Coordinates of C-alpha atoms in Angstrom, one line a residue:
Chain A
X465 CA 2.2 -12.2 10.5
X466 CA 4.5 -12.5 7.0
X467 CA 7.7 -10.6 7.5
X468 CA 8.5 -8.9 4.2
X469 CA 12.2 -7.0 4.5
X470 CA 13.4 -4.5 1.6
X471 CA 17.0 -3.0 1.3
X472 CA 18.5 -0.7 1.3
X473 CA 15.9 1.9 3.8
X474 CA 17.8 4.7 2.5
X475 CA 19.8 5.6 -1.1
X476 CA 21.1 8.7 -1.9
X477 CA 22.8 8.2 -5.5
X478 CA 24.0 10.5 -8.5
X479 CA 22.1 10.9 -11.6
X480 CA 22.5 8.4 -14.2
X481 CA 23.7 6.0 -11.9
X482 CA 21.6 2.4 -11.1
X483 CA 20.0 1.7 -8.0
X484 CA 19.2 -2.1 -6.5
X485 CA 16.4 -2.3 -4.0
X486 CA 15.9 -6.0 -2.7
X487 CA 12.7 -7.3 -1.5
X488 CA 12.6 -10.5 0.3
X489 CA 10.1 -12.8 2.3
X490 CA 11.5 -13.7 5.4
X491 CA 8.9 -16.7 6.4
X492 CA 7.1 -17.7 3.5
X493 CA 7.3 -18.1 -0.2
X494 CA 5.9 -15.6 -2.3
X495 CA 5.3 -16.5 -6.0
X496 CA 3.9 -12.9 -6.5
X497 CA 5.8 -9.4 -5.0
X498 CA 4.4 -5.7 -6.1
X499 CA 6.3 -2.9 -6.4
X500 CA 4.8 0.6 -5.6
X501 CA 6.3 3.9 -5.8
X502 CA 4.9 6.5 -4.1
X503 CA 5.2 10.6 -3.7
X504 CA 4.7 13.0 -1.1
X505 CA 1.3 12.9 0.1
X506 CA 0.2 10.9 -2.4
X507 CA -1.5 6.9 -2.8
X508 CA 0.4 4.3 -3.6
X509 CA 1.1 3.9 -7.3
X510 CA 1.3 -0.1 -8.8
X511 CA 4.4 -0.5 -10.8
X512 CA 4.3 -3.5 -11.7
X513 CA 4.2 -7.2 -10.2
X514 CA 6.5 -9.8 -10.2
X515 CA 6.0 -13.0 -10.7
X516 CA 8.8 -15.9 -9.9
X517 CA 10.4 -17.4 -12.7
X518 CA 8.9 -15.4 -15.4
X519 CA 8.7 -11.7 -16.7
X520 CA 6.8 -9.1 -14.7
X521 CA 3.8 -7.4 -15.5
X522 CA 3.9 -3.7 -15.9
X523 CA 1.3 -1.1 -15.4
X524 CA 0.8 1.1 -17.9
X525 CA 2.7 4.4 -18.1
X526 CA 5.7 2.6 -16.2
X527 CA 9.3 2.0 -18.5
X528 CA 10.0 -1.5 -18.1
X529 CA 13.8 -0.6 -19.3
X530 CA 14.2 1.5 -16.7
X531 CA 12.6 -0.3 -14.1
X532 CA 13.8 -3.6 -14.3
X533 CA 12.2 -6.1 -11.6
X534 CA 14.1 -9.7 -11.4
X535 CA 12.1 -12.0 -9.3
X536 CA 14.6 -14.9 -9.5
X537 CA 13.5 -17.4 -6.2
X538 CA 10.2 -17.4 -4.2
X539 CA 11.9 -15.5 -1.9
X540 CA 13.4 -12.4 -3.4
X541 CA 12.7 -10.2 -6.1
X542 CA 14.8 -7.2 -7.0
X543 CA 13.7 -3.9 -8.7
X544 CA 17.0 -2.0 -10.1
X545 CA 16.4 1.8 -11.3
X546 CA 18.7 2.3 -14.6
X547 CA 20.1 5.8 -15.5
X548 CA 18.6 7.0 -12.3
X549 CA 17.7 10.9 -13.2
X550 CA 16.2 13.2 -10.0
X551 CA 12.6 12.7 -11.2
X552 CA 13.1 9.0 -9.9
X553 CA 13.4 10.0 -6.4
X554 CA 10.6 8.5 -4.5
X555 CA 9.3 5.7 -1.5
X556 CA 9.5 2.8 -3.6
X557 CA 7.8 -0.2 -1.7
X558 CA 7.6 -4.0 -2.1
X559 CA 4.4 -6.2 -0.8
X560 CA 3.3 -9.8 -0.8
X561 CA 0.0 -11.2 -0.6
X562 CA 0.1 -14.4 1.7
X563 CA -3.7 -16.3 1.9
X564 CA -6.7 -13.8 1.2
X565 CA -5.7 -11.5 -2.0
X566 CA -5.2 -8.3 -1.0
X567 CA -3.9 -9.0 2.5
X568 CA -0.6 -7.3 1.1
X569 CA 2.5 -7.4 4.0
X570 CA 4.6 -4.7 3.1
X571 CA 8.7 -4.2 3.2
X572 CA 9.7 -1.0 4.8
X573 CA 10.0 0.8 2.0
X574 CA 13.3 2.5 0.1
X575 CA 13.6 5.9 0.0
X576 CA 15.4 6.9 -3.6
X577 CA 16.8 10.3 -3.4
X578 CA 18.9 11.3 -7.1
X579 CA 20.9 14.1 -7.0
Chain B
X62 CA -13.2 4.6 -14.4
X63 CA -12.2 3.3 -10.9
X64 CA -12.1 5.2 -8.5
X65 CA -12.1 5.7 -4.2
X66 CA -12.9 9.1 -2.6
X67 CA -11.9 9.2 1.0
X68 CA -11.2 12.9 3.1
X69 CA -7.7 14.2 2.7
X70 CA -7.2 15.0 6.7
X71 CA -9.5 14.8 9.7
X72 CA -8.6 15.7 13.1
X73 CA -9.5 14.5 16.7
X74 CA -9.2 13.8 20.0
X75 CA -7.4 11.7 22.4
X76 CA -10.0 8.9 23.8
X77 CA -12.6 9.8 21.2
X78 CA -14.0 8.2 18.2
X79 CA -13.4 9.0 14.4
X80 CA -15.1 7.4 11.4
X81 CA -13.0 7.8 8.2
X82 CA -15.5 7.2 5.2
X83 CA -14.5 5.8 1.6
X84 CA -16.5 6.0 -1.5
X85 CA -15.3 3.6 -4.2
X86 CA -16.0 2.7 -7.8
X87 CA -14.5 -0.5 -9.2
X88 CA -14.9 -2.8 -12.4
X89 CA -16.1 -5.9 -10.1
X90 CA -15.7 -6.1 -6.4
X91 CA -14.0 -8.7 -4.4
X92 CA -13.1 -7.0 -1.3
X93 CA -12.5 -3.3 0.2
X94 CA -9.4 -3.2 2.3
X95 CA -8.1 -0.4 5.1
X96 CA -4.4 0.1 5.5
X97 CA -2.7 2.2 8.2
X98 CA 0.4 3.8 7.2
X99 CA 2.9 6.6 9.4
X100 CA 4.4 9.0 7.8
X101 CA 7.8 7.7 6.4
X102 CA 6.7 4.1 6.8
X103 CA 5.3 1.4 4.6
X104 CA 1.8 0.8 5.3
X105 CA 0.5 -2.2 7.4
X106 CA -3.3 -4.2 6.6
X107 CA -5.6 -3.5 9.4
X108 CA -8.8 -5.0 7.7
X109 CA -10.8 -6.6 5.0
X110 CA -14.5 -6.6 4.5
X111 CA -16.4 -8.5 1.7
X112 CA -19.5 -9.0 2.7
X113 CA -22.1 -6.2 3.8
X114 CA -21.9 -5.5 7.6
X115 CA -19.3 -4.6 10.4
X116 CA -16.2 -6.3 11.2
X117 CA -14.6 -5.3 15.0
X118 CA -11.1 -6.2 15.5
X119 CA -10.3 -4.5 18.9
X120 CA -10.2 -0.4 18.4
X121 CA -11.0 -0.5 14.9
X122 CA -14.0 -1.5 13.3
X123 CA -14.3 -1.4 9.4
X124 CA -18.0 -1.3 7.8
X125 CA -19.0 -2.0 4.1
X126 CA -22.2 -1.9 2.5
X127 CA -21.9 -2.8 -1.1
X128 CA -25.1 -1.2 -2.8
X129 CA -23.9 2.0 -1.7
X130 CA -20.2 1.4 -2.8
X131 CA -19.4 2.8 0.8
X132 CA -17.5 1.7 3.7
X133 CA -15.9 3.1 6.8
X134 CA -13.4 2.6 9.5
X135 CA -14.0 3.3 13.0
X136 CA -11.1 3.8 15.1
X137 CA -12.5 4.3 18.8
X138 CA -10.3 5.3 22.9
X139 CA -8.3 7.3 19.9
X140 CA -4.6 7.0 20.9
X141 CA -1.4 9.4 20.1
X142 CA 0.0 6.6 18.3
X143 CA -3.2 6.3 15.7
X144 CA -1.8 9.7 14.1
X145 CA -1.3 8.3 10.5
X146 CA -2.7 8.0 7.2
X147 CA -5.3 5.1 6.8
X148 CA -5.4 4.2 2.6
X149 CA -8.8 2.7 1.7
X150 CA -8.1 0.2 -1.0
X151 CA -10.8 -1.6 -3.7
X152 CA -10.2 -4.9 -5.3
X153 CA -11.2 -5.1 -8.6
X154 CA -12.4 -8.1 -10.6
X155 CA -8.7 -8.8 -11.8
X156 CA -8.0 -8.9 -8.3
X157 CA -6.1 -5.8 -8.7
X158 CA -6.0 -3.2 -5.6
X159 CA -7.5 0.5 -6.4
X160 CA -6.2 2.7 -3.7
X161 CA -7.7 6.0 -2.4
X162 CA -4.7 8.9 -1.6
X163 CA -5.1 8.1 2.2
X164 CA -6.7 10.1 5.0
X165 CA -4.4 12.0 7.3
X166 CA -5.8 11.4 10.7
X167 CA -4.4 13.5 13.1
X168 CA -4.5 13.4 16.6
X169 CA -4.6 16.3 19.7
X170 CA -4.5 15.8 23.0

């Protein structure tokens, strides 16, 4: 199946600081990522999608200054977390759909902790 | 609104059988997904189902039946390693997934 890899696994960062989390398809070109962020013992929540070359979509509810996503090849799109704040901390996760919509591959996921 | 219902935690046993049902509510319908995902872990697709019926891949069978809004998974010869959430997902018309919060299946020997 698509490989979809996501750095960093881990981030343990102090408040107000920025965070980088990398998503990248490792054997195929993905036009369209998602981002998701989800809590504890909760579903996944869509962020927003990013589409190559042009500006993401947000959902609603989701502070696209603060969550900037940067989807600048078919290959890699970034999500960077400004002025992190402890609320923020959360399992943010990338996918890509390859042939049927819907059959998302996901990256490992990056856990945010802010102190 | 949209919206999928499935059971927040079942439990069962090694080598049996366990059908995980999902109730869902969506503006349009173009498909009804199942995801397993371990705890810690990003989840991975396990099946799609479109059209009315049962699809078997293997252990796991998913089941949809579209006038009822209703589907199902069927994991059978349950294993240790099937201890997970499984996140029943329903694609909209925009093509947009609605996820349920995930059943916590848990497993005893």
């Amino acid at each position: 199946g698509a490989v979809v890899s996501q750095h960093p696994s881990w981030v343990i960062c102090k408040s107000g600081t920025s965070v980088k989390i990398e998503c990248r398809s490792l054997d195929f070109q993905a036009t369209t990522m998602f981002w998701y962020r989800q809590f504890p013992k909760q579903s996944l929540m869509l962020m927003a999608t990013s589409n190559e070359g042009s500006k993401a979509t947000y959902e609603q509810g989701v502070e696209k200054d603060k969550f900037l996503i940067n989807h600048a090849s078919l290959t890699l799109s970034t999500l960077t977390v400004t002025s992190a704040h402890p609320e923020d901390s959360s399992f943010y996760i990338c996918s890509a759909s390859v042939g049927e919509p819907g059959e998302l591959f996901f990256g490992e996921g990056s856990r945010l902790t802010v102190l | 609104g949209q919206n999928i219902d499935q059971p927040t935690e079942m439990t069962a046993t090694e080598g049996a059988i366990v059908q995980i049902n999902c109730t869902y509510q969506t503006s349009g319908f173009n498909g009804l997904f199942w995801y397993q995902q371990h705890a810690g872990e990003a989840p991975t697709f396990l099946s799609y189902n479109v059209l009315d019926g049962l699809e078997e891949k293997g252990r796991f069978s998913s089941f949809l039946s579209r006038s009822k809004g209703y589907s199902y998974l069927l994991l059978k010869e349950l294993q240790m390693k099937d201890s997970a959430s499984y996140l029943c997902a329903g694609m909209d018309s925009n093509y947009q997934l609605i996820w349920g919060a995930g059943t916590k299946l848990i497993i005893k020997p």
